[in-house]
One Martini backbone bead per residue (centre of mass of N, CA, C, O) as a GRO file, in nm:
protein
  283
    1MET     BB    1   7.181   1.818   8.997
    2GLN     BB    2   6.851   1.848   8.904
    3LYS     BB    3   6.869   2.132   8.820
    4PHE     BB    4   7.126   2.045   8.609
    5SER     BB    5   6.919   1.875   8.430
    6LEU     BB    6   6.739   2.105   8.343
    7ASN     BB    7   6.886   2.353   8.232
    8ARG     BB    8   6.979   2.172   8.016
    9ARG     BB    9   6.719   2.087   7.842
   10LEU     BB   10   6.657   2.396   7.829
   11VAL     BB   11   6.909   2.458   7.635
   12ILE     BB   12   6.808   2.241   7.393
   13ILE     BB   13   6.562   2.378   7.331
   14ILE     BB   14   6.678   2.624   7.243
   15VAL     BB   15   6.857   2.561   7.019
   16CYS     BB   16   6.642   2.386   6.860
   17VAL     BB   17   6.501   2.635   6.790
   18ILE     BB   18   6.705   2.839   6.630
   19VAL     BB   19   6.787   2.579   6.456
   20SER     BB   20   6.515   2.602   6.278
   21PHE     BB   21   6.497   2.911   6.225
   22ALA     BB   22   6.689   2.890   6.062
   23LEU     BB   23   6.668   2.662   5.856
   24MET     BB   24   6.429   2.859   5.742
   25THR     BB   25   6.561   3.125   5.631
   26VAL     BB   26   6.740   2.968   5.436
   27SER     BB   27   6.535   2.836   5.265
   28VAL     BB   28   6.374   3.113   5.178
   29THR     BB   29   6.664   3.227   5.081
   30MET     BB   30   6.666   3.036   4.873
   31ARG     BB   31   6.395   3.055   4.689
   32ASN     BB   32   6.418   3.285   4.636
   33LYS     BB   33   6.681   3.278   4.438
   34LYS     BB   34   6.581   3.043   4.306
   35SER     BB   35   6.381   2.951   3.973
   36THR     BB   36   6.409   2.697   4.097
   37PRO     BB   37   6.368   2.433   4.274
   38PRO     BB   38   6.413   2.149   4.383
   39LEU     BB   39   6.482   1.825   4.304
   40ILE     BB   40   6.270   1.709   4.525
   41GLN     BB   41   6.038   1.899   4.440
   42GLN     BB   42   6.041   1.800   4.124
   43PHE     BB   43   5.968   1.516   4.187
   44GLY     BB   44   5.703   1.579   4.316
   45ASN     BB   45   5.569   1.762   4.110
   46ASP     BB   46   5.584   1.561   3.897
   47ILE     BB   47   5.416   1.319   4.021
   48VAL     BB   48   5.139   1.471   4.078
   49GLY     BB   49   5.069   1.556   3.779
   50LEU     BB   50   5.036   1.256   3.695
   51VAL     BB   51   4.832   1.205   3.823
   52ASP     BB   52   4.620   1.413   3.759
   53ARG     BB   53   4.653   1.300   3.449
   54VAL     BB   54   4.537   0.984   3.519
   55VAL     BB   55   4.229   1.097   3.649
   56ALA     BB   56   4.116   1.250   3.437
   57ILE     BB   57   4.074   1.117   3.217
   58PRO     BB   58   3.844   0.931   3.268
   59THR     BB   59   3.689   1.151   3.335
   60ASN     BB   60   3.641   1.312   3.154
   61GLY     BB   61   3.557   1.059   2.931
   62LEU     BB   62   3.277   0.991   3.132
   63SER     BB   63   3.144   1.266   3.083
   64GLY     BB   64   3.126   1.330   2.811
   65SER     BB   65   2.960   1.044   2.783
   66VAL     BB   66   2.716   1.132   2.920
   67SER     BB   67   2.651   1.352   2.780
   68SER     BB   68   2.593   1.219   2.509
   69VAL     BB   69   2.397   1.028   2.613
   70SER     BB   70   2.212   1.235   2.672
   71GLU     BB   71   2.210   1.375   2.383
   72LEU     BB   72   2.078   1.133   2.254
   73LEU     BB   73   1.826   1.069   2.420
   74ASN     BB   74   1.714   1.366   2.329
   75THR     BB   75   1.710   1.299   1.997
   76TYR     BB   76   1.506   1.069   2.034
   77GLN     BB   77   1.267   1.148   2.209
   78GLU     BB   78   1.201   1.414   1.953
   79ASN     BB   79   1.219   1.173   1.738
   80GLN     BB   80   0.943   1.080   1.821
   81GLN     BB   81   0.747   1.279   1.824
   82LEU     BB   82   0.750   1.395   1.549
   83LYS     BB   83   0.641   1.155   1.461
   84LYS     BB   84   0.396   1.146   1.596
   85GLN     BB   85   0.263   1.415   1.470
   86VAL     BB   86   0.291   1.334   1.172
   87SER     BB   87   0.106   1.125   1.192
   88GLU     BB   88  -0.139   1.252   1.305
   89LEU     BB   89  -0.178   1.418   1.068
   90ALA     BB   90  -0.214   1.236   0.868
   91GLN     BB   91  -0.459   1.113   0.984
   92THR     BB   92  -0.617   1.330   0.980
   93LYS     BB   93  -0.606   1.434   0.658
   94VAL     BB   94  -0.757   1.156   0.570
   95ARG     BB   95  -1.000   1.186   0.727
   96ASP     BB   96  -1.102   1.439   0.629
   97GLN     BB   97  -1.116   1.334   0.330
   98THR     BB   98  -1.321   1.110   0.383
   99LEU     BB   99  -1.544   1.254   0.487
  100ALA     BB  100  -1.575   1.482   0.242
  101LYS     BB  101  -1.658   1.240   0.075
  102GLU     BB  102  -1.897   1.094   0.201
  103ASN     BB  103  -2.068   1.416   0.156
  104LYS     BB  104  -2.023   1.465  -0.097
  105GLN     BB  105  -2.187   1.136  -0.155
  106LEU     BB  106  -2.439   1.263   0.021
  107LYS     BB  107  -2.519   1.502  -0.140
  108LYS     BB  108  -2.595   1.300  -0.426
  109GLU     BB  109  -2.811   1.156  -0.242
  110MET     BB  110  -3.004   1.374  -0.240
  111GLN     BB  111  -3.080   1.414  -0.464
  112LEU     BB  112  -3.185   1.165  -0.569
  113ASN     BB  113  -3.387   1.105  -0.368
  114ALA     BB  114  -3.572   1.375  -0.487
  115SER     BB  115  -3.591   1.204  -0.785
  116LEU     BB  116  -3.742   0.951  -0.668
  117THR     BB  117  -4.112   0.986  -0.669
  118ASP     BB  118  -4.175   0.656  -0.689
  119TYR     BB  119  -3.973   0.621  -0.454
  120THR     BB  120  -3.882   0.484  -0.141
  121ALA     BB  121  -3.556   0.566   0.009
  122VAL     BB  122  -3.281   0.386   0.071
  123SER     BB  123  -3.008   0.414   0.262
  124ALA     BB  124  -2.661   0.241   0.225
  125ALA     BB  125  -2.399   0.019   0.333
  126VAL     BB  126  -2.069  -0.108   0.222
  127ILE     BB  127  -1.959  -0.408   0.373
  128THR     BB  128  -1.857  -0.538   0.078
  129ARG     BB  129  -1.611  -0.606  -0.117
  130THR     BB  130  -1.427  -0.874  -0.333
  131PRO     BB  131  -1.167  -0.945  -0.534
  132SER     BB  132  -1.335  -1.171  -0.682
  133SER     BB  133  -1.613  -0.972  -0.696
  134TRP     BB  134  -1.612  -0.647  -0.791
  135GLN     BB  135  -1.789  -0.610  -1.040
  136SER     BB  136  -2.039  -0.771  -0.963
  137GLN     BB  137  -2.056  -0.754  -0.638
  138VAL     BB  138  -2.260  -0.632  -0.315
  139VAL     BB  139  -2.256  -0.563   0.017
  140ILE     BB  140  -2.532  -0.456   0.246
  141ASN     BB  141  -2.667  -0.327   0.539
  142LYS     BB  142  -3.019  -0.381   0.401
  143GLY     BB  143  -3.279  -0.526   0.447
  144ALA     BB  144  -3.586  -0.616   0.513
  145ALA     BB  145  -3.628  -0.461   0.729
  146ALA     BB  146  -3.635  -0.203   0.530
  147GLY     BB  147  -3.767  -0.307   0.276
  148VAL     BB  148  -3.572  -0.516   0.053
  149LYS     BB  149  -3.588  -0.643  -0.240
  150LYS     BB  150  -3.610  -0.870  -0.514
  151ASN     BB  151  -3.472  -0.640  -0.791
  152MET     BB  152  -3.447  -0.350  -0.632
  153PRO     BB  153  -3.264  -0.049  -0.771
  154VAL     BB  154  -2.949   0.067  -0.719
  155MET     BB  155  -2.824   0.386  -0.641
  156SER     BB  156  -2.517   0.617  -0.712
  157GLY     BB  157  -2.517   0.917  -0.696
  158SER     BB  158  -2.692   0.960  -1.030
  159GLY     BB  159  -2.740   0.626  -1.094
  160LEU     BB  160  -2.728   0.337  -1.219
  161ILE     BB  161  -2.558   0.047  -0.995
  162GLY     BB  162  -2.811  -0.190  -0.998
  163ARG     BB  163  -2.923  -0.504  -0.804
  164VAL     BB  164  -3.109  -0.687  -0.597
  165ALA     BB  165  -3.031  -1.038  -0.546
  166GLU     BB  166  -3.031  -1.071  -0.224
  167VAL     BB  167  -3.214  -1.137   0.063
  168ASN     BB  168  -3.178  -1.027   0.402
  169LYS     BB  169  -3.283  -0.924   0.735
  170THR     BB  170  -2.940  -0.720   0.730
  171ASN     BB  171  -2.896  -0.773   0.416
  172SER     BB  172  -2.757  -0.738   0.096
  173LYS     BB  173  -2.729  -0.866  -0.269
  174VAL     BB  174  -2.540  -0.704  -0.549
  175GLU     BB  175  -2.601  -0.648  -0.926
  176LEU     BB  176  -2.402  -0.534  -1.131
  177ILE     BB  177  -2.364  -0.339  -1.433
  178THR     BB  178  -2.039  -0.464  -1.430
  179ASP     BB  179  -2.114  -0.759  -1.527
  180ASN     BB  180  -1.979  -1.042  -1.685
  181ASN     BB  181  -2.176  -1.279  -1.632
  182ASP     BB  182  -2.325  -1.490  -1.866
  183SER     BB  183  -2.558  -1.574  -1.573
  184SER     BB  184  -2.699  -1.317  -1.560
  185ASN     BB  185  -2.907  -1.038  -1.531
  186ARG     BB  186  -2.988  -0.820  -1.728
  187PHE     BB  187  -3.022  -0.497  -1.875
  188ALA     BB  188  -3.276  -0.294  -2.013
  189VAL     BB  189  -3.223  -0.031  -2.256
  190GLN     BB  190  -3.217   0.313  -2.344
  191ILE     BB  191  -3.233   0.537  -2.611
  192THR     BB  192  -3.222   0.897  -2.749
  193THR     BB  193  -3.210   1.070  -2.974
  194LYS     BB  194  -3.183   1.374  -3.134
  195SER     BB  195  -3.431   1.270  -3.367
  196GLY     BB  196  -3.638   1.104  -3.139
  197LYS     BB  197  -3.507   0.783  -3.160
  198THR     BB  198  -3.547   0.463  -3.027
  199VAL     BB  199  -3.280   0.250  -2.896
  200ASN     BB  200  -3.281  -0.096  -2.799
  201GLY     BB  201  -3.097  -0.267  -2.518
  202VAL     BB  202  -2.820  -0.445  -2.370
  203LEU     BB  203  -2.629  -0.541  -2.102
  204SER     BB  204  -2.302  -0.714  -2.185
  205GLY     BB  205  -2.074  -0.566  -2.023
  206TYR     BB  206  -1.709  -0.494  -1.917
  207LYS     BB  207  -1.445  -0.244  -1.950
  208ALA     BB  208  -1.173  -0.220  -1.725
  209THR     BB  209  -0.971  -0.031  -1.913
  210THR     BB  210  -1.178   0.220  -1.946
  211GLY     BB  211  -1.512   0.189  -1.776
  212GLN     BB  212  -1.676   0.048  -1.969
  213ILE     BB  213  -2.021  -0.016  -2.106
  214THR     BB  214  -2.194  -0.277  -2.281
  215MET     BB  215  -2.402  -0.252  -2.594
  216ASP     BB  216  -2.638  -0.502  -2.706
  217ASN     BB  217  -2.905  -0.580  -2.916
  218ILE     BB  218  -2.986  -0.394  -3.118
  219THR     BB  219  -3.257  -0.311  -3.288
  220THR     BB  220  -3.132  -0.058  -3.476
  221LYS     BB  221  -3.006   0.201  -3.699
  222ALA     BB  222  -2.912   0.431  -3.566
  223LYS     BB  223  -2.788   0.726  -3.515
  224LEU     BB  224  -2.538   0.791  -3.273
  225ALA     BB  225  -2.393   1.027  -3.006
  226LYS     BB  226  -2.163   1.122  -2.819
  227GLY     BB  227  -2.405   1.155  -2.499
  228ASP     BB  228  -2.611   1.024  -2.521
  229LYS     BB  229  -2.862   0.858  -2.354
  230VAL     BB  230  -2.900   0.602  -2.033
  231VAL     BB  231  -3.192   0.405  -1.986
  232THR     BB  232  -3.406   0.247  -1.848
  233SER     BB  233  -3.685   0.036  -2.073
  234GLY     BB  234  -3.899  -0.169  -1.874
  235LEU     BB  235  -3.786  -0.423  -2.003
  236GLY     BB  236  -3.923  -0.726  -1.827
  237GLY     BB  237  -4.019  -0.623  -1.526
  238VAL     BB  238  -3.705  -0.594  -1.365
  239THR     BB  239  -3.651  -0.282  -1.335
  240PRO     BB  240  -3.760  -0.007  -1.457
  241LYS     BB  241  -3.834   0.322  -1.578
  242GLY     BB  242  -3.602   0.586  -1.597
  243LEU     BB  243  -3.264   0.517  -1.529
  244TYR     BB  244  -2.987   0.650  -1.505
  245VAL     BB  245  -2.657   0.508  -1.634
  246GLY     BB  246  -2.560   0.690  -1.902
  247THR     BB  247  -2.298   0.754  -2.216
  248VAL     BB  248  -2.245   0.753  -2.512
  249ALA     BB  249  -1.863   0.687  -2.629
  250LYS     BB  250  -1.881   0.460  -2.844
  251ALA     BB  251  -1.895   0.352  -3.163
  252THR     BB  252  -1.911   0.028  -3.302
  253GLY     BB  253  -1.956  -0.174  -3.578
  254SER     BB  254  -1.997  -0.026  -3.869
  255ASP     BB  255  -2.252   0.090  -4.142
  256TYR     BB  256  -2.245   0.400  -4.203
  257GLY     BB  257  -2.315   0.471  -3.931
  258LEU     BB  258  -2.390   0.202  -3.810
  259ALA     BB  259  -2.443   0.050  -3.490
  260THR     BB  260  -2.348  -0.273  -3.293
  261LYS     BB  261  -2.225  -0.094  -3.047
  262LEU     BB  262  -2.164  -0.021  -2.744
  263TYR     BB  263  -1.990   0.248  -2.528
  264ILE     BB  264  -2.041   0.289  -2.180
  265THR     BB  265  -2.044   0.583  -1.917
  266PRO     BB  266  -2.117   0.591  -1.646
  267ALA     BB  267  -2.258   0.775  -1.377
  268THR     BB  268  -2.096   0.592  -1.161
  269ASP     BB  269  -1.842   0.517  -0.989
  270LEU     BB  270  -1.780   0.136  -0.951
  271SER     BB  271  -1.491   0.161  -0.746
  272ALA     BB  272  -1.643   0.375  -0.559
  273LEU     BB  273  -1.866   0.203  -0.308
  274ASN     BB  274  -2.021   0.335   0.016
  275ILE     BB  275  -2.319   0.485  -0.075
  276VAL     BB  276  -2.644   0.397  -0.126
  277THR     BB  277  -2.998   0.324  -0.319
  278VAL     BB  278  -3.292   0.176  -0.266
  279ALA     BB  279  -3.580   0.170  -0.450
  280VAL     BB  280  -3.884   0.176  -0.297
  281SER     BB  281  -4.189   0.083  -0.392
  282LYS     BB  282  -4.489   0.266  -0.304
  283GLN     BB  283  -4.683  -0.006  -0.377
   0.00000   0.00000   0.00000
């Protein structure tokens, strides 16, 4: 009885294997004959494809966003680097222009110093010039410690720009020839005409629109020409004689060519004072 049961099980297993192979063969044969898969398989394939698309959309979007952000950051960094380079180039250009300007002024001061044979030249830098007193005074970085004294002439470029009005230990205040204050100490000047005559007068003011100095109190009615040189006369004993001031630009208020007021173009641009020279007397 036990042997019969074992044989029966073996027969059942063999039959199942045969049936399985038969079903597999039929399935393969049917799939090869049909151009489309079975309906159930189509449905499964559609579900899988839909899931793939749903998952792919946010994944691709996230990937694109990350790429865009990365490109934007790279562009920003490049832009910042370019701005920094442009700023550095601009600063270098300004620094070079400033150095070139200062070098030019220093060369002029050296020429001026060489011409001041009767004086000891003390070079100084302008450290203060306020808008409220722009045309009247400046403060320089040399004072009594450098031998500077009150009323000493101050030059710049190729001509006189003012005189020392106040002296401290390490700095001094300079009164400019363009000072319009009525209480300021006027500069006595003179002009030698082409005919050899000497015309004396006083610097009386400054015309900001033209950048010219006015000269009044003319002592003679000699004919003056444009370009005649103006120098200090030394009258009054405050400013030494012979310091170059500028040239005659225009004469007004004349009767038959005789001038009563002169306009003088300064020898130095007083709107851009950086380095000056104090003429210290050797006596």
